[in-house]
Tab-separated table of C-alpha atoms in Angstrom:
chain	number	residue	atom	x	y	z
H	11	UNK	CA	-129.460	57.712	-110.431
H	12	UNK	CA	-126.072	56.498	-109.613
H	13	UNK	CA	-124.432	57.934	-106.708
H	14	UNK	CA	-121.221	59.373	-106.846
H	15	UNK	CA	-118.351	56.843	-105.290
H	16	UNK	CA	-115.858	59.802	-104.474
H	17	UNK	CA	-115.617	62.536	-102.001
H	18	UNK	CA	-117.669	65.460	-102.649
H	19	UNK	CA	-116.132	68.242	-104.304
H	20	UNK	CA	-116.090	71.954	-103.285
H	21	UNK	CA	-117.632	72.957	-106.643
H	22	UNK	CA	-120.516	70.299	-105.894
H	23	UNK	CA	-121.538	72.116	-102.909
H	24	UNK	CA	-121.712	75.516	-105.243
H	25	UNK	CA	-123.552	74.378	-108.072
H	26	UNK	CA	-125.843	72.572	-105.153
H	27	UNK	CA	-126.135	76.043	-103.281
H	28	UNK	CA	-127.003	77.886	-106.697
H	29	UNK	CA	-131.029	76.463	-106.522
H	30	UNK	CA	-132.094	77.586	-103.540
H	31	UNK	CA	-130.178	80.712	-103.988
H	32	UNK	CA	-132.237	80.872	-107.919
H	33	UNK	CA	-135.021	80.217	-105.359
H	34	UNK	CA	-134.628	83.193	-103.107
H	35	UNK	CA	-135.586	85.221	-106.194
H	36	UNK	CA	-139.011	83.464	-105.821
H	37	UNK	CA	-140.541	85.982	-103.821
H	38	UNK	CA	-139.771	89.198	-105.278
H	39	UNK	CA	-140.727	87.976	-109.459
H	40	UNK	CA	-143.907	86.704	-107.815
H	41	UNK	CA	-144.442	89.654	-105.617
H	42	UNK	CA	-143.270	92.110	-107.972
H	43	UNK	CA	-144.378	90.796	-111.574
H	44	UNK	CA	-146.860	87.929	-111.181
H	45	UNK	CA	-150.522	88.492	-111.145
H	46	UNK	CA	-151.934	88.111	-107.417
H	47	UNK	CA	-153.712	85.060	-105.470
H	48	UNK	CA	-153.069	82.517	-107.573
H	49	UNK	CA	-150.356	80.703	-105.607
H	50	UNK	CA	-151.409	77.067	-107.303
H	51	UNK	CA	-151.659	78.160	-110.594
H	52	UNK	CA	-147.714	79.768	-110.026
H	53	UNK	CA	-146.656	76.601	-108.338
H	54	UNK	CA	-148.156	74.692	-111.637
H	55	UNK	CA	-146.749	76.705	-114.313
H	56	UNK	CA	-143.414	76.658	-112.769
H	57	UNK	CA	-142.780	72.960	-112.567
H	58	UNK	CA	-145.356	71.208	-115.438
H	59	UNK	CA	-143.581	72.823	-118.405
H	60	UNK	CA	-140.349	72.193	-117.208
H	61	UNK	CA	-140.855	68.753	-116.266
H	62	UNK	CA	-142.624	68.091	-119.751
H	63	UNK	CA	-139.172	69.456	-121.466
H	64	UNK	CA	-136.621	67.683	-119.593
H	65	UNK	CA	-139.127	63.819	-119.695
H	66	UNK	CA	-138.869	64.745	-123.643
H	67	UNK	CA	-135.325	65.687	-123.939
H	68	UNK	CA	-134.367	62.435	-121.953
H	69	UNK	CA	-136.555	60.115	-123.500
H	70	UNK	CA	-136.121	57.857	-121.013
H	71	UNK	CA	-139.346	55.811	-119.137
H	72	UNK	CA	-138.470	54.649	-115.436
H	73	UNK	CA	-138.742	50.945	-115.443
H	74	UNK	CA	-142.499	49.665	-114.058
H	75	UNK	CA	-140.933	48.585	-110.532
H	76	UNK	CA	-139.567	52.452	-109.858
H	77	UNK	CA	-143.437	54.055	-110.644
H	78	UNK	CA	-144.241	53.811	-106.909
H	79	UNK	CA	-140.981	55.544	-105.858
H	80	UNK	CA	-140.972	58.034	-108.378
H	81	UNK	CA	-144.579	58.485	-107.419
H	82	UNK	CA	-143.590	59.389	-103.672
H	83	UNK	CA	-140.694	61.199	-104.971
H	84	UNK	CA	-142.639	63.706	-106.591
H	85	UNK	CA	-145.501	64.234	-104.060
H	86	UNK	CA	-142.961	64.885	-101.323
H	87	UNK	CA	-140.225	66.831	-103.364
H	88	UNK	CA	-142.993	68.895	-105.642
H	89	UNK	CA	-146.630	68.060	-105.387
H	90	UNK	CA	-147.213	67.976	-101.492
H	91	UNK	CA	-144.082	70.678	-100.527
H	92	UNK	CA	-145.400	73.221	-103.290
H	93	UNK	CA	-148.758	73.223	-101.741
H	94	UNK	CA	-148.017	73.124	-98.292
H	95	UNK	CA	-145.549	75.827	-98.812
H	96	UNK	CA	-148.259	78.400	-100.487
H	97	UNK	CA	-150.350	77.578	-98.210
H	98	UNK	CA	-147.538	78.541	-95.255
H	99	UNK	CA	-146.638	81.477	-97.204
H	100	UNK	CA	-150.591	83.002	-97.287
H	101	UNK	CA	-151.051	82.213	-93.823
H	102	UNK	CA	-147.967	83.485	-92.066
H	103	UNK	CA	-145.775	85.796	-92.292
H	104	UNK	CA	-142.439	85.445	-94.540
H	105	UNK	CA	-140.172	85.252	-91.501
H	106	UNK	CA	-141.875	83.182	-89.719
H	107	UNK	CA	-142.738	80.239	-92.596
H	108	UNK	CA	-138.226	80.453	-93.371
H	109	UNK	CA	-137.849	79.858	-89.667
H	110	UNK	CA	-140.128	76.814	-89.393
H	111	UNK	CA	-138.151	75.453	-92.728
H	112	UNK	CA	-135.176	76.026	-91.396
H	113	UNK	CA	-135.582	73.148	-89.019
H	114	UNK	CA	-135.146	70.855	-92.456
H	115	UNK	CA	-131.946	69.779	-91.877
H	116	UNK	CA	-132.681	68.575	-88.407
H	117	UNK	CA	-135.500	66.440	-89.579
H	118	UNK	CA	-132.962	64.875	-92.366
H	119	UNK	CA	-130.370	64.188	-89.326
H	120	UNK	CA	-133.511	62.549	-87.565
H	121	UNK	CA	-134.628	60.233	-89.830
H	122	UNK	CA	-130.820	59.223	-90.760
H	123	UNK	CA	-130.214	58.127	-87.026
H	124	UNK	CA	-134.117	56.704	-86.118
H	125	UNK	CA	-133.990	54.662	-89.603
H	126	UNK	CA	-130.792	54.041	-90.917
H	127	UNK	CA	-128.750	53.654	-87.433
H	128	UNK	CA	-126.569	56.694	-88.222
H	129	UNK	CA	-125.950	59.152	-85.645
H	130	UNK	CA	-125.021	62.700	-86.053
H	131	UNK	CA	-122.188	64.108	-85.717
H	132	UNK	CA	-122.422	66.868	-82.799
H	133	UNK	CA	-120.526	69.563	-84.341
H	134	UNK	CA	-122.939	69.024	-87.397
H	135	UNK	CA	-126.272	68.995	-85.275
H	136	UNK	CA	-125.088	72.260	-83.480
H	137	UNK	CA	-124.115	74.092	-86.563
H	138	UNK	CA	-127.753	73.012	-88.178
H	139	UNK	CA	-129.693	74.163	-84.997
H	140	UNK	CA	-127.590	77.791	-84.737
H	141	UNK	CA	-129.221	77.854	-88.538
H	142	UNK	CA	-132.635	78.035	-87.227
H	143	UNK	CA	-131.944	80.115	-84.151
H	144	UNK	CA	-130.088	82.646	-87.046
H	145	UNK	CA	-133.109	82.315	-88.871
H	146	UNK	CA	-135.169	83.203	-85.855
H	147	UNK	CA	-133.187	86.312	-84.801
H	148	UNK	CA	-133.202	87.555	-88.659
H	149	UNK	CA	-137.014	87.589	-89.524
H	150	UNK	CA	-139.188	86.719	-86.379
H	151	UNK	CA	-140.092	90.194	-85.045
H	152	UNK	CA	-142.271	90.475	-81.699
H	153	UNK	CA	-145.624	91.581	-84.206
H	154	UNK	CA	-145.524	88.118	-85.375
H	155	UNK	CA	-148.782	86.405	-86.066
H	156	UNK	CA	-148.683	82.460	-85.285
H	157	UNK	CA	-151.726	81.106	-87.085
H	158	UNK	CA	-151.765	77.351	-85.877
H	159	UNK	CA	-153.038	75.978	-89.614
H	160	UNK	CA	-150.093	78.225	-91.370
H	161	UNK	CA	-147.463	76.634	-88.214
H	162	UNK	CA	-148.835	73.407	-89.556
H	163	UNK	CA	-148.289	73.667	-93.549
H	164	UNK	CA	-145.375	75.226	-92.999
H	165	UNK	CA	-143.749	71.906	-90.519
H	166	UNK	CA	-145.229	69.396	-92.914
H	167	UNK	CA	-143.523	71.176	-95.980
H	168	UNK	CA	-140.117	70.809	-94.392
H	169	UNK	CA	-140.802	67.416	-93.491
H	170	UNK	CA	-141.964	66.642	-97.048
H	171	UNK	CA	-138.933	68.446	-98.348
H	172	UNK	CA	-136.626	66.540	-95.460
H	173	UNK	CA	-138.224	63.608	-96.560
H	174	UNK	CA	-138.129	63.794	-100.155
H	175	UNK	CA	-134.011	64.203	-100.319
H	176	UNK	CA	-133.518	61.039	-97.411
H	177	UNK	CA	-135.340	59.379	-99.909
H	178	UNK	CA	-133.929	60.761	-102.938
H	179	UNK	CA	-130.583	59.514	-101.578
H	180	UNK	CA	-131.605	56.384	-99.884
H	181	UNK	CA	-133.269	54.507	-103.221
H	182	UNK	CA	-131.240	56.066	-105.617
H	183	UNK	CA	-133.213	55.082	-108.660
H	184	UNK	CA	-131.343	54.278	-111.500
H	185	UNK	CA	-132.193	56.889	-113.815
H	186	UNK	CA	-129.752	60.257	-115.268
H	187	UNK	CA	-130.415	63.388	-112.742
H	188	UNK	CA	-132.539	64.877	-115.870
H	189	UNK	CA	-134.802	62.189	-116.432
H	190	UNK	CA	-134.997	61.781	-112.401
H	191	UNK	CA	-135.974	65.452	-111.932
H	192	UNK	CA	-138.287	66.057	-115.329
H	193	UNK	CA	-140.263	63.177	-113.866
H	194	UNK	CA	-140.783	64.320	-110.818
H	195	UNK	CA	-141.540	67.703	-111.672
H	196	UNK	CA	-143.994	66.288	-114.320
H	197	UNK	CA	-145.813	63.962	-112.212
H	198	UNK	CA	-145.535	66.379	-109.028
H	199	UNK	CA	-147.295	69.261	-111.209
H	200	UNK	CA	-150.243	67.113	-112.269
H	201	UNK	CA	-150.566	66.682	-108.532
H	202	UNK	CA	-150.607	70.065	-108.478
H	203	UNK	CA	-153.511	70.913	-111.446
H	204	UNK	CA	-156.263	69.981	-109.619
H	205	UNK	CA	-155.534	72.975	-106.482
H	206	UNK	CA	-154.864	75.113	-109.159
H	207	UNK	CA	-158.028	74.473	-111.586
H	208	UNK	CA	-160.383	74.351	-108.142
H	209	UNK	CA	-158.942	76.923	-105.729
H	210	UNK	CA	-157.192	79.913	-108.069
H	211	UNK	CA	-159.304	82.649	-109.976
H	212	UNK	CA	-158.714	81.734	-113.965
H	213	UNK	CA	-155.514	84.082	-115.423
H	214	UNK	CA	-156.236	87.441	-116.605
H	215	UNK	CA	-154.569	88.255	-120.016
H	216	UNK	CA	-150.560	88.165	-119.226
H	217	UNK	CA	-148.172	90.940	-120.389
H	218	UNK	CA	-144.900	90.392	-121.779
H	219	UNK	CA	-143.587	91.346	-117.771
H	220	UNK	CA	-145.636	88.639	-116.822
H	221	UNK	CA	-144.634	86.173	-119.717
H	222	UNK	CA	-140.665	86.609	-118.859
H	223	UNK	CA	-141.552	86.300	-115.679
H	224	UNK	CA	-143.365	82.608	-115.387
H	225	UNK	CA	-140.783	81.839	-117.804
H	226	UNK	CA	-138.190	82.701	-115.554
H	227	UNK	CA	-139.791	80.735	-112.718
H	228	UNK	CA	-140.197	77.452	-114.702
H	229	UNK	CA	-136.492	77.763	-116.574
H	230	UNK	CA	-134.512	78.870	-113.640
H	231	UNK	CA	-136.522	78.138	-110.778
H	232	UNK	CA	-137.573	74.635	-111.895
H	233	UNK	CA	-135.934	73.055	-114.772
H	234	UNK	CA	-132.538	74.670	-114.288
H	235	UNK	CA	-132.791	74.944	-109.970
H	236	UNK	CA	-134.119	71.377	-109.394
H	237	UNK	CA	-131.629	69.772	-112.048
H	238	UNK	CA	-128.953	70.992	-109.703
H	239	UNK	CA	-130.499	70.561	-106.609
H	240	UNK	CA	-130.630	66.141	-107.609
H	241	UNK	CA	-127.437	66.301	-109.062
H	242	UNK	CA	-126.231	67.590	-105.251
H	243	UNK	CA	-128.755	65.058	-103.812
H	244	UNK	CA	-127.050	62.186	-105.865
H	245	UNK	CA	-123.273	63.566	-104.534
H	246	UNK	CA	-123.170	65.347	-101.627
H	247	UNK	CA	-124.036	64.266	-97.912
H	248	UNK	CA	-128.027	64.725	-96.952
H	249	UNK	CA	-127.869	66.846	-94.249
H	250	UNK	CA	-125.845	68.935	-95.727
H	251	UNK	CA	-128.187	69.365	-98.961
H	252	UNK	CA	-130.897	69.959	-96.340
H	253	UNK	CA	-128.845	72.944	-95.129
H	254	UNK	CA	-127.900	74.829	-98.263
H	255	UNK	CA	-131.694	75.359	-98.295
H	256	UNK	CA	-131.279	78.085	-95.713
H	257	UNK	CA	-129.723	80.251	-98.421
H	258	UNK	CA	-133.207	80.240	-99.496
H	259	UNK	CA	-134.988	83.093	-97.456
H	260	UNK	CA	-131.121	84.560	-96.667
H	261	UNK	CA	-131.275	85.289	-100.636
H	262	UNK	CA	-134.677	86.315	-100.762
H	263	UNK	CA	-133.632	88.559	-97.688
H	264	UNK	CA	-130.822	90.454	-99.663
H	265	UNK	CA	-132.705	90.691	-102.611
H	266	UNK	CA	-135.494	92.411	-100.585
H	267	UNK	CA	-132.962	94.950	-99.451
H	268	UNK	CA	-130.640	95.487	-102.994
H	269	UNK	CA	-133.877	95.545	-105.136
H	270	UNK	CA	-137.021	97.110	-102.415
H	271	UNK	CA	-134.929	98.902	-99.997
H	272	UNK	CA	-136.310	96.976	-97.629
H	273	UNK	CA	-134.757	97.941	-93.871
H	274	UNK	CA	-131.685	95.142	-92.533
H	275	UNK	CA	-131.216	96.273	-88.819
H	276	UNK	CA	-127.978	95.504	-87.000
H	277	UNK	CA	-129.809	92.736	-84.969
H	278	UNK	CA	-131.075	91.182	-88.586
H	279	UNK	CA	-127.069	91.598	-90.027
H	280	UNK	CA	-126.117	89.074	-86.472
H	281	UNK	CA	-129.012	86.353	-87.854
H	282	UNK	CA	-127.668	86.603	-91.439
H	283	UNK	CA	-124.227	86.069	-90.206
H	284	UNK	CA	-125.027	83.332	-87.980
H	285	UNK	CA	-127.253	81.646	-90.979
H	286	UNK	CA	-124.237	81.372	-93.001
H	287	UNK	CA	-121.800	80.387	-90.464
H	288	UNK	CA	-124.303	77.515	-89.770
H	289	UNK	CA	-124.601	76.655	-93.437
H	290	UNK	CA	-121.008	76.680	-94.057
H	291	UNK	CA	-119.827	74.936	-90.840
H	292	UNK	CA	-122.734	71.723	-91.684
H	293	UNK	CA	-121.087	71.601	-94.899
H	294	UNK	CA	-117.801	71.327	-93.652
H	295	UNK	CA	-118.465	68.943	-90.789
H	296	UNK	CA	-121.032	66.672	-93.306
H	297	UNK	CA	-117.748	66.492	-96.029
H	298	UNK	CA	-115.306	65.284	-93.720
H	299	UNK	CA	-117.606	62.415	-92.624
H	300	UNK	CA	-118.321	61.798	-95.884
């Protein structure tokens, strides 16, 4: 995957910001349309099939020295993140599982200055910590549960997420952004058939509600999202990557309120503000030390 040798463009941080924004819509189809407690068996049909279309449509084998990588790409961008993030979402509540993500960005800014030398800028760290205090004072209410094993998954996801786009960016493998993200998503959902064969209840017969709907989840929310999501990890700064994932439970948020009627008080509306303040100021900031 070649990385791009000119300044990142406006439109690169859109497309970029369109997957997790496709991801927001996560939680209402499976809420809403998908049949219930089988959170392995979601996670598996929405990345296997796509990752088996795009690794045909590219036709294109990563040479034997990249296996490893590609390997470790997919367990911390798919395979390990998709499990540890069901397993965050059944133990804790919504808000509090976005908050504990939220701190994603930081961890990317982390392992940029402990392993690669570079420093962030201050303006940048700032903006990316007012994300997760916005996230806080959107979501977190004071009947919040912390359930230490659910505070666990949900840290280790974002650090397998934060992880999984240093690394993305740092090797670069040299393979096209389709062939780079079928693979993953192919190898990262085998990862992911064994939790799903051992630890869901088998499918009961699916309706055609049900059938649009794990179609949408593996077109849009894999194949389509994740395409886009590389393509910004191959052209656009980390960190700020990282923090376009906050628009993640912010879109989930609205959705819950256009589509549920769920309640935004006036305290909520200063978080969601605040969110995307931070996410547009970290983009700013990361392009002009680009």
């Amino acid at each position: 995957m070649a990385a791009s040798t000119t300044s990142p463009r406006w439109s690169d941080f859109l497309l970029t910001a369109a997957a997790p924004v496709i991801w927001g819509s996560t939680y209402i189809v499976t809420s809403q349309l998908l049949p219930p407690d089988r959170p392995f068996t979601a996670a598996l049909i929405r990345v296997l099939p796509a990752g088996l279309l795009l690794a045909m449509w590219e036709r294109q084998l990563p040479a034997r020295a990249h296996w490893l990588r590609l390997l470790v790409l997919a367990a911390l961008n798919i395979g390990a993140f998709q499990a540890l993030l069901f397993v965050a979402a059944y133990r804790l509540p919504g808000g509090l599982a976005a908050v504990l993500g939220a701190i994603q960005p930081v961890m990317v800014m982390a392992l940029a200055w402990l392993v690669d030398g570079r420093s962030p800028a201050r303006t940048t760290l700032l903006a990316a910590l007012a994300g997760v205090l916005g996230m806080a004072v959107l979501l977190v209410s004071p009947q919040t549960v912390f359930e230490p094993i659910g505070i666990a998954a949900a840290l280790l996801g974002a650090a397998s997420m934060a992880a999984g786009v240093w690394l993305t960016r740092r090797w670069r493998l040299p393979l096209p952004v389709l062939a780079l993200t079928g693979w993953q998503l192919l190898l990262g959902g085998l990862m992911l058939a064994p939790l799903a064969w051992l630890a869901d209840a088998p499918l009961p017969a699916l309706g055609p509600i049900q059938l649009a709907a794990y179609a949408y989840l593996c077109i849009a929310g894999a194949l389509l999202a994740y395409a886009l999501w590389f393509r910004g990890v191959a052209r656009l700064p980390t960190v700020a990557v990282a923090s376009l994932g906050l628009l993640s439970p912010l879109t989930a948020v609205v959705l819950g309120w256009i589509v549920l009627s769920q309640s935004v008080t006036g305290t909520a509306l200063i978080g969601l503000v605040v969110v995307l303040v931070s996410v547009l100021a970290v983009q700013w900031t990361a392009a002009q030390s680009y």
